[in-house]
CSV table of C-alpha atoms in Angstrom, one decimal:
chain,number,residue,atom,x,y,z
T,189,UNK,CA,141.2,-247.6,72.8
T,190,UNK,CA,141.3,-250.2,75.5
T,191,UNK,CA,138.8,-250.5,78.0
T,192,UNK,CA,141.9,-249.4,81.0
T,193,UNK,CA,142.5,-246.5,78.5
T,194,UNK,CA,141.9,-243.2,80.1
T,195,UNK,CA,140.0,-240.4,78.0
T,196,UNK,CA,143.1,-238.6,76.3
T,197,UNK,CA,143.2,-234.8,77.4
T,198,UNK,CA,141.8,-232.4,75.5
T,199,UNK,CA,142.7,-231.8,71.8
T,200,UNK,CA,146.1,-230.0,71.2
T,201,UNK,CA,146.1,-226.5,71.9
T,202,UNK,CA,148.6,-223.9,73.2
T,203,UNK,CA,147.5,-224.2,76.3
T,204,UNK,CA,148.5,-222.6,80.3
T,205,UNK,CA,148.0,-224.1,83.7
T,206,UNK,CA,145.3,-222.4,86.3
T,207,UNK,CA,143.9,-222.9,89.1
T,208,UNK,CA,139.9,-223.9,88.7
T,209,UNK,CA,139.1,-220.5,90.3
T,210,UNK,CA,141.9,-218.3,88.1
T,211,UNK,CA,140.4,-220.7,84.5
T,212,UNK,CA,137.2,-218.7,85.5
T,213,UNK,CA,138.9,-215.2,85.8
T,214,UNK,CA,140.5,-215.8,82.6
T,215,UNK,CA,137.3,-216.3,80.8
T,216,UNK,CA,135.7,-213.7,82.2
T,217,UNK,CA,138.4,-211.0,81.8
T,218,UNK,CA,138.6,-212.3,77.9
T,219,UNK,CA,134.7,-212.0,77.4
T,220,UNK,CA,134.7,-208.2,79.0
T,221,UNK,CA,138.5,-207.4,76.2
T,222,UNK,CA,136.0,-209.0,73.4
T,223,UNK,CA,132.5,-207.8,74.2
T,224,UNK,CA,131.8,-204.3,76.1
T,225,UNK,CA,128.2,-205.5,76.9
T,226,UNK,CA,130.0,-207.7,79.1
T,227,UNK,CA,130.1,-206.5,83.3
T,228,UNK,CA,130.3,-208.5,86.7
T,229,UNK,CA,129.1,-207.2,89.7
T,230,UNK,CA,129.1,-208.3,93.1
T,231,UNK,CA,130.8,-208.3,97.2
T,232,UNK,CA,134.7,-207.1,96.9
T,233,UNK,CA,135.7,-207.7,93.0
T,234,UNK,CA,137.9,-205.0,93.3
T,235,UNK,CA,140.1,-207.4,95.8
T,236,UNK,CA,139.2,-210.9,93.9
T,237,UNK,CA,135.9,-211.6,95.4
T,238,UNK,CA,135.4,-214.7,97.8
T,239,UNK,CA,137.7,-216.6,95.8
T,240,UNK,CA,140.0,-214.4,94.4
T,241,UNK,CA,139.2,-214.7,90.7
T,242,UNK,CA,138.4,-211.0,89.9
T,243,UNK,CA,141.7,-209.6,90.7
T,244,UNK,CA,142.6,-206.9,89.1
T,245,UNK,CA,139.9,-206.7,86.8
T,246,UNK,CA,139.1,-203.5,88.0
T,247,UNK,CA,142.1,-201.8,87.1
T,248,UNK,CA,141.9,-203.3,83.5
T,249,UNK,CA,138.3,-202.2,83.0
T,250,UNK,CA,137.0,-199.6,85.6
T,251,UNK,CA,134.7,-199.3,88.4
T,252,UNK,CA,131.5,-198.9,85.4
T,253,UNK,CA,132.3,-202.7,84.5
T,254,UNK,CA,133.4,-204.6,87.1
T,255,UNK,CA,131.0,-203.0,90.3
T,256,UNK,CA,131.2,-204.1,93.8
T,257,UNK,CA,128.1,-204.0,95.3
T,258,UNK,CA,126.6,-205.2,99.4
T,259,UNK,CA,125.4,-208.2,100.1
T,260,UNK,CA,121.9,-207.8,98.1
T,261,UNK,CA,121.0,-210.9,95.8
T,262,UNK,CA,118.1,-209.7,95.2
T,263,UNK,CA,119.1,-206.7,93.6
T,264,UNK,CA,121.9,-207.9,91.6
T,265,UNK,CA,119.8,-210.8,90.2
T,266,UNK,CA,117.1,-208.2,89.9
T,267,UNK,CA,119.6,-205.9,88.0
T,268,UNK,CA,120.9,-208.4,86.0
T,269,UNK,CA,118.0,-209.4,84.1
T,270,UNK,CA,117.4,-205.7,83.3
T,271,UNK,CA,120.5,-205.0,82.1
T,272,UNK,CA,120.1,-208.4,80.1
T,273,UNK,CA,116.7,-207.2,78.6
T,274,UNK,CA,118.6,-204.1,77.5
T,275,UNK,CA,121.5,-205.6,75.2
T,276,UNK,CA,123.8,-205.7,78.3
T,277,UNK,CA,125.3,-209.3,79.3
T,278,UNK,CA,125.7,-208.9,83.5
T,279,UNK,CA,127.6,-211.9,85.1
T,280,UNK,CA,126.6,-212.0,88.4
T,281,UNK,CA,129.3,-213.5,91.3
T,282,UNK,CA,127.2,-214.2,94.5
T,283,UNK,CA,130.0,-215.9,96.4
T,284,UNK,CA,127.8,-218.8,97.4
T,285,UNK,CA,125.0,-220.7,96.0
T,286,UNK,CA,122.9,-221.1,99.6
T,287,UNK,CA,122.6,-217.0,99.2
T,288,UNK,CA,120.7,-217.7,95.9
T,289,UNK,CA,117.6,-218.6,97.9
T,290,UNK,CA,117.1,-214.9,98.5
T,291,UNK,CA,117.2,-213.6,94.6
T,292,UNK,CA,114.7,-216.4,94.0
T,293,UNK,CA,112.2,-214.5,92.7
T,294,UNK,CA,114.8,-212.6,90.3
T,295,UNK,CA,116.2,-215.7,88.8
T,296,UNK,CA,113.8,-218.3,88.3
T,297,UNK,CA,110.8,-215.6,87.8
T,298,UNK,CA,112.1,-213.1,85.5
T,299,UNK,CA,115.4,-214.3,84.7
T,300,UNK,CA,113.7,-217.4,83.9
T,301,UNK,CA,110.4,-217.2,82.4
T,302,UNK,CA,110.2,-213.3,81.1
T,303,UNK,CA,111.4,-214.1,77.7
T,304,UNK,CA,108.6,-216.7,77.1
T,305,UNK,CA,106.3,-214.6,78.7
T,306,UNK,CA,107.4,-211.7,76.8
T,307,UNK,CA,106.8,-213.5,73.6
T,308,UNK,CA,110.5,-214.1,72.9
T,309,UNK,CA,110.9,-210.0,72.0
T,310,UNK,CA,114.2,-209.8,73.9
T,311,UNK,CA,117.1,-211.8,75.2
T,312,UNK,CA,118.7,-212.3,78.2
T,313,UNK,CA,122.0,-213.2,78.1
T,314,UNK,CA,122.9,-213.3,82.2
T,315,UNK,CA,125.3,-215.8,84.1
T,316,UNK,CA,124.6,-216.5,87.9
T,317,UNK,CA,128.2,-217.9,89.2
T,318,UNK,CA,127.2,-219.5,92.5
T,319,UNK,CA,129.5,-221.8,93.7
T,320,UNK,CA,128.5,-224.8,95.9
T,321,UNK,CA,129.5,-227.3,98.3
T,322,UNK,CA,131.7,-227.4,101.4
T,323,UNK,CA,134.6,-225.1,102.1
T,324,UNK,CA,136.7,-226.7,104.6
T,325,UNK,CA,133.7,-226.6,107.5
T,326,UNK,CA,131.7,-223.0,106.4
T,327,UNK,CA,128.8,-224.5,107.8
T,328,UNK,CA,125.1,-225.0,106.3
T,329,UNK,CA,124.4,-222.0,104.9
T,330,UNK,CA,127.7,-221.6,102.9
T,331,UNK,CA,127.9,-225.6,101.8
T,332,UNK,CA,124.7,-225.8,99.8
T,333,UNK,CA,124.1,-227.5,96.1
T,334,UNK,CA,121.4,-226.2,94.9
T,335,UNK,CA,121.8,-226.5,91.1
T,336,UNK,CA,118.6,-229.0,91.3
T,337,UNK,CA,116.8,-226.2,91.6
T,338,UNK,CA,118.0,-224.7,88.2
T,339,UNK,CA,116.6,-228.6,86.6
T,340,UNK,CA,113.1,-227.7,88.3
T,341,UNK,CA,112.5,-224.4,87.1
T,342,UNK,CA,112.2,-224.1,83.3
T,343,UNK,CA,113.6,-221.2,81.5
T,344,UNK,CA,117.2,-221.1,82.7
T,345,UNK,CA,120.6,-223.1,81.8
T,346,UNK,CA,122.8,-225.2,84.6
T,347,UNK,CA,126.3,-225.6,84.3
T,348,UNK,CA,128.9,-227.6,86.3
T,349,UNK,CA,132.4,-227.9,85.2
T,350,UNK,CA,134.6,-230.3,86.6
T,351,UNK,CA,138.2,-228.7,85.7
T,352,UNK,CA,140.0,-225.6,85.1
T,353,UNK,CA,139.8,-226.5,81.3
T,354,UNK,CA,135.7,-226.7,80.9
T,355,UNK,CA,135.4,-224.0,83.9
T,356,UNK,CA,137.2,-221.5,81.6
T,357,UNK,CA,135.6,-222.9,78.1
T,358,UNK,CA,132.3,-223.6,79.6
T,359,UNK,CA,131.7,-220.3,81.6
T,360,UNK,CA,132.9,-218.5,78.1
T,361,UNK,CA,129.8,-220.4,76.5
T,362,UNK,CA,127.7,-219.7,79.3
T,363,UNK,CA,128.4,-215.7,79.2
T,364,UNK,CA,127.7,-215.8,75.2
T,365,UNK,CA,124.7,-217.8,75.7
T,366,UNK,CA,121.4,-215.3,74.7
T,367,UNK,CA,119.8,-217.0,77.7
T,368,UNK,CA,120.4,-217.1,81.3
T,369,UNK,CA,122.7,-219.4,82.4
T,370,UNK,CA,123.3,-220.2,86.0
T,371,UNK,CA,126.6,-221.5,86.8
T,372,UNK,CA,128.0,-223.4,89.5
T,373,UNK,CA,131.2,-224.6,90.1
T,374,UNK,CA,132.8,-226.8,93.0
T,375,UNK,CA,134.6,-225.0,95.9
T,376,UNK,CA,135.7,-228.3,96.4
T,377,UNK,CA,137.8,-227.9,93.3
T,378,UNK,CA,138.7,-223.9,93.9
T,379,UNK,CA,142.4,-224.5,93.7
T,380,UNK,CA,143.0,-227.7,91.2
T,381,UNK,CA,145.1,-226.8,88.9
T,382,UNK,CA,145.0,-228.2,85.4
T,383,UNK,CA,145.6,-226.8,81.7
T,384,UNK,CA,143.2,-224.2,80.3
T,385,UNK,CA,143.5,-223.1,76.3
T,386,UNK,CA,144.8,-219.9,76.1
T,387,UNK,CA,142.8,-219.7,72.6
T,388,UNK,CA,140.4,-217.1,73.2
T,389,UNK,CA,137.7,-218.4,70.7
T,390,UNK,CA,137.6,-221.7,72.8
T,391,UNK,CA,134.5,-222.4,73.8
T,392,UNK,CA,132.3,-226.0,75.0
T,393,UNK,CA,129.5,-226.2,74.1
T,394,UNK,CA,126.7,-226.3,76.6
T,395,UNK,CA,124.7,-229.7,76.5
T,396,UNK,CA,127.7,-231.7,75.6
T,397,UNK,CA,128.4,-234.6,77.7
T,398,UNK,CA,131.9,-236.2,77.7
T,399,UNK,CA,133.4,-239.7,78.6
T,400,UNK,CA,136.7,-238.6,80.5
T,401,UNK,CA,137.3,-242.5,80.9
T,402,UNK,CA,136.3,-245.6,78.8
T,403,UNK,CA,134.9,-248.7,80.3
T,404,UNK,CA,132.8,-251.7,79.6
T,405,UNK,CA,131.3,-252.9,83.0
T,406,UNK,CA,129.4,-249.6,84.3
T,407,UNK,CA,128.8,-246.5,84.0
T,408,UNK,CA,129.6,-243.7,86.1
T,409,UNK,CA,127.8,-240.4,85.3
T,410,UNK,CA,128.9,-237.8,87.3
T,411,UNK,CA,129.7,-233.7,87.2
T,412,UNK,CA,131.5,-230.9,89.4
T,413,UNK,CA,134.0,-232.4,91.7
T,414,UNK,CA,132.2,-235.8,91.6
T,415,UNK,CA,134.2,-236.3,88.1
T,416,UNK,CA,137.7,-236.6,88.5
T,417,UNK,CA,136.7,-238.9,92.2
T,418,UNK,CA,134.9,-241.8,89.8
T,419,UNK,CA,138.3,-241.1,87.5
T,420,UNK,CA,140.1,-242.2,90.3
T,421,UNK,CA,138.0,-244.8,91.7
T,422,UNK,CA,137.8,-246.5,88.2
T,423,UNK,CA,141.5,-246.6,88.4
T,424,UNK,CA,141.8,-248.6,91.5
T,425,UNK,CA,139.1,-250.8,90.2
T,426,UNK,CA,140.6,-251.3,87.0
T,427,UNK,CA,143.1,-254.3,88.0
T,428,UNK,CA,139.9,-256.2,89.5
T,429,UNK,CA,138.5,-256.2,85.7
T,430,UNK,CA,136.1,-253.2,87.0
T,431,UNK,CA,135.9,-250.8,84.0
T,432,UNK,CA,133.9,-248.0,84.4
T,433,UNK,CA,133.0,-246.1,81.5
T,434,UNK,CA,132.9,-242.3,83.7
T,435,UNK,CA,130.9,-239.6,82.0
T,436,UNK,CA,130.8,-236.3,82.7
T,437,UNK,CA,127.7,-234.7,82.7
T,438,UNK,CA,129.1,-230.9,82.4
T,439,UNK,CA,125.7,-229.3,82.0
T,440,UNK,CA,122.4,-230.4,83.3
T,441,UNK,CA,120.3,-228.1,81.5
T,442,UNK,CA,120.7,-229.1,78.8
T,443,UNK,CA,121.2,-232.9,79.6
T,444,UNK,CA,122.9,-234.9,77.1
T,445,UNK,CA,121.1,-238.2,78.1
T,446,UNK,CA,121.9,-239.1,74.4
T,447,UNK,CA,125.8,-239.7,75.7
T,448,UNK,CA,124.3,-241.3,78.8
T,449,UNK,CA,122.1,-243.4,76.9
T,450,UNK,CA,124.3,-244.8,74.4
T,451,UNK,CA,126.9,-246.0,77.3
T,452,UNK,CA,124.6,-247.5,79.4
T,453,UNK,CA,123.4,-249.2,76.5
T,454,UNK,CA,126.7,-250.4,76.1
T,455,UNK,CA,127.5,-251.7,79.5
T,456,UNK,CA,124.2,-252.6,81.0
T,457,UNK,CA,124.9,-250.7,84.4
T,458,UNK,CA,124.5,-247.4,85.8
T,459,UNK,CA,125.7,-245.1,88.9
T,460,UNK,CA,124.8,-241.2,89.1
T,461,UNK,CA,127.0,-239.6,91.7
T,462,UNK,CA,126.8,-236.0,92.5
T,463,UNK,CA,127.6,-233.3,95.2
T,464,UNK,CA,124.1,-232.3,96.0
T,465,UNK,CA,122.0,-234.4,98.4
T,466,UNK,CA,120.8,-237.3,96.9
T,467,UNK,CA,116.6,-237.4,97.8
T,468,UNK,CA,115.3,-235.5,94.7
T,469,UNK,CA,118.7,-234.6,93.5
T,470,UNK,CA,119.9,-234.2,89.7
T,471,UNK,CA,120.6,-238.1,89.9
T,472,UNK,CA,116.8,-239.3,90.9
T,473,UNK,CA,115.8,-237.5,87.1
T,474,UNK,CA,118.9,-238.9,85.3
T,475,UNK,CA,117.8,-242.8,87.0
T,476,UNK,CA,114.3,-242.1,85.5
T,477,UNK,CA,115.7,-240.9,82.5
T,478,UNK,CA,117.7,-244.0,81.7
T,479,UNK,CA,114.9,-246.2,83.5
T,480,UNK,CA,112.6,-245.4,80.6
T,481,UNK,CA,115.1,-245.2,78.0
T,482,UNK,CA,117.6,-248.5,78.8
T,483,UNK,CA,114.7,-250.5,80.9
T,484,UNK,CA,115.1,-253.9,79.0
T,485,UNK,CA,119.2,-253.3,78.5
T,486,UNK,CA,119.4,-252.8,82.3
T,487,UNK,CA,121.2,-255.7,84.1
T,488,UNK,CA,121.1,-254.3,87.7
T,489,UNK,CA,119.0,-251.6,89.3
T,490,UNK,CA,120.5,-248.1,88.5
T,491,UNK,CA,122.2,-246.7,91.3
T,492,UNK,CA,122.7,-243.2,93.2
T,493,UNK,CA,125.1,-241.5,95.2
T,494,UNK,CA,124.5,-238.4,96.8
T,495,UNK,CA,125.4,-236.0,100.2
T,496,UNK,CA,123.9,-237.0,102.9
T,497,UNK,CA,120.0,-235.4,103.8
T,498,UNK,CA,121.1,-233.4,106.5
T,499,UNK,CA,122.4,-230.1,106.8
T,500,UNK,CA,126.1,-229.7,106.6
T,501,UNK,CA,127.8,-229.3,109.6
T,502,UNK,CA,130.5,-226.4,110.6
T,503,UNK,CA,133.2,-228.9,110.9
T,504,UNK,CA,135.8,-229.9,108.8
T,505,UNK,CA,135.9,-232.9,109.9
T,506,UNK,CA,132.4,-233.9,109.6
T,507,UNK,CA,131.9,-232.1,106.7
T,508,UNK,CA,133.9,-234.9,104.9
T,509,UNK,CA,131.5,-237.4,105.8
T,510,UNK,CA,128.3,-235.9,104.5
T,511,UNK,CA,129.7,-236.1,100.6
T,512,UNK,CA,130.9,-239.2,98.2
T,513,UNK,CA,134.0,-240.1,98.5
T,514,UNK,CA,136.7,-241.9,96.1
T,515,UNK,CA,136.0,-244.4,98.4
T,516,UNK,CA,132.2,-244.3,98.2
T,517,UNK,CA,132.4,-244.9,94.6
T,518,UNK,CA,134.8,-247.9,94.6
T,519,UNK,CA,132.2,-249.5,97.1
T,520,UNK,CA,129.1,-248.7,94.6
T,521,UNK,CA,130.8,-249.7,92.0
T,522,UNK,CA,132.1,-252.4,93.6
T,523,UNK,CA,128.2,-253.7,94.4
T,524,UNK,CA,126.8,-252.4,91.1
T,525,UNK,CA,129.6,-255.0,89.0
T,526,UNK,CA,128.3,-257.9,90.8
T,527,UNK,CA,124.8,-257.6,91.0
């Protein structure tokens, strides 16, 4: 492979084309046909949810497994780790991942720390979907990313995808998982479309890094809808002799700094870009991680890029400005090459 080379896609497979949003239907619908522990719950599945990828999963599997509830995330958090201590796997759909602030308690208390506590005598097999980021100018309290928070509080599992092909093989992981898993996925990337496997028995899994383009100069580590913007910044940088070796983080609990590790090893530079803001964000742990691991291999300081620390703001406009942009990540890179 040459160092231009983009990551080839994914191995051969029959495979279909979905929107990010409908990849994540189709893995749930397929884990409910194979498993009837499986449910979902939360506002309006009956009509697709906020982003329309329950429809028609109601008339496939009843009111008893997919159950709309109010706007309570407390109690569907709360319900979902009983069900889960119970032999029941509850995916939860809270619409947005600001509203997870309220079900605290539920998922990063019990969710997360009453099968340690309980001496390991049950499971709980529970996915959170909370998606985050903007939404075309929702305003603060509907543009949050908070899956930091998942990396602070032990006991739990953080998932990103960046495509319709890891949303719909990673959520599938995620839901057979026995612990819980929160999972959030990009609004930003609600309606890419890309090839999913139609192979039911597809699964990534979780904790498993990949390099979706190889380079030699730097490297870019990046998840969510950060990924495929350092894919195409590396391609503009490429006839400069830039080659950015862009990894893809896909979960962050587990971290595969072991991937991250051995390409920064490789190319002596490093830039974390992510979605969330960028004082105390995922990239400030990954920076110390590969700041005690790579230390005497480093040739530059490591580098982060991250939303702004402010809150967003309800307009569309705006809300453009307050997150890394292809752009952003030319001009780091750019910097980060030279130094």
């Amino acid at each position: 492979m040459t160092a231009t080379e983009t990551i080839p896609a994914p191995p051969a497979q029959d495979t279909t084309v979905m929107t990010y949003q409908a990849a994540q239907g189709a893995a749930l619908a397929e884990e409910m046909r194979r498993d009837p522990t499986v449910f979902c719950m939360g506002q309006d599945l009956r009509n697709g949810g906020f982003f329309g990828g329950t429809r028609g999963m109601v008339e496939e599997f009843g009111p008893q497994r997919v159950i709309d509830t109010g706007i309570t995330e407390a109690f569907m958090a709360g319900c979902a780790a009983g069900a889960a201590m119970t032999g029941m796997r509850p995916v939860v759909q809270m619409g947005f991942a600001d509203f997870s602030l309220i079900a605290g308690d539920e998922i990063f208390q019990k969710l997360g720390k009453w099968r340690s506590m309980h001496g390991g005598q049950f499971e709980l097999p529970a996915v959170i979907i909370m998606p985050i980021g903007p939404s075309g100018g929702a305003g603060p309290e509907h543009s949050g990313s908070m899956e930091m928070l998942g990396m602070h509080f032990p006991g739990v599992k953080v998932v990103v995808p960046s495509d319709p092909w890891d949303a719909k093989a990673l959520l599938k992981a995620a839901i057979r998982d026995p612990n819980p898993v929160l999972f959030y996925p990009s609004k930003q990337l609600d309606w890419k479309r890309g090839p999913v496997s139609t192979d039911t028995e597809h699964l990534v899994p979780l904790g498993q890094a990949t390099v979706r383009r190889a380079g030699s100069t730097a490297t870019v580590i990046a998840y969510g809808c950060m990924t495929p913007r350092a894919v195409e910044a590396a391609g503009i940088l490429a006839p400069e002799g830039i080659e950015l070796d862009v990894i893809d983080l896909r979960t962050l609990i587990p971290l595969d700094l072991d991937t991250v590790t051995t390409s920064v090893l490789r190319t002596h530079r490093a830039l974390i870009v992510h979605e969330a803001p960028r004082t105390a964000g995922p990239g400030a742990e990954i920076a110390a991680a590969i700041q005690e691991r790579c230390f005497w291999d480093l040739e530059a300081p490591v580098m982060r890029l991250g939303a702004v620390d402010a809150p967003i703001p309800a307009s569309g406009f705006l809300e453009e400005h307050c997150f890394p942009s292809v752009d952003d990540i030319v001009q780091a890179a750019r910097r980060l090459a030279h130094t």
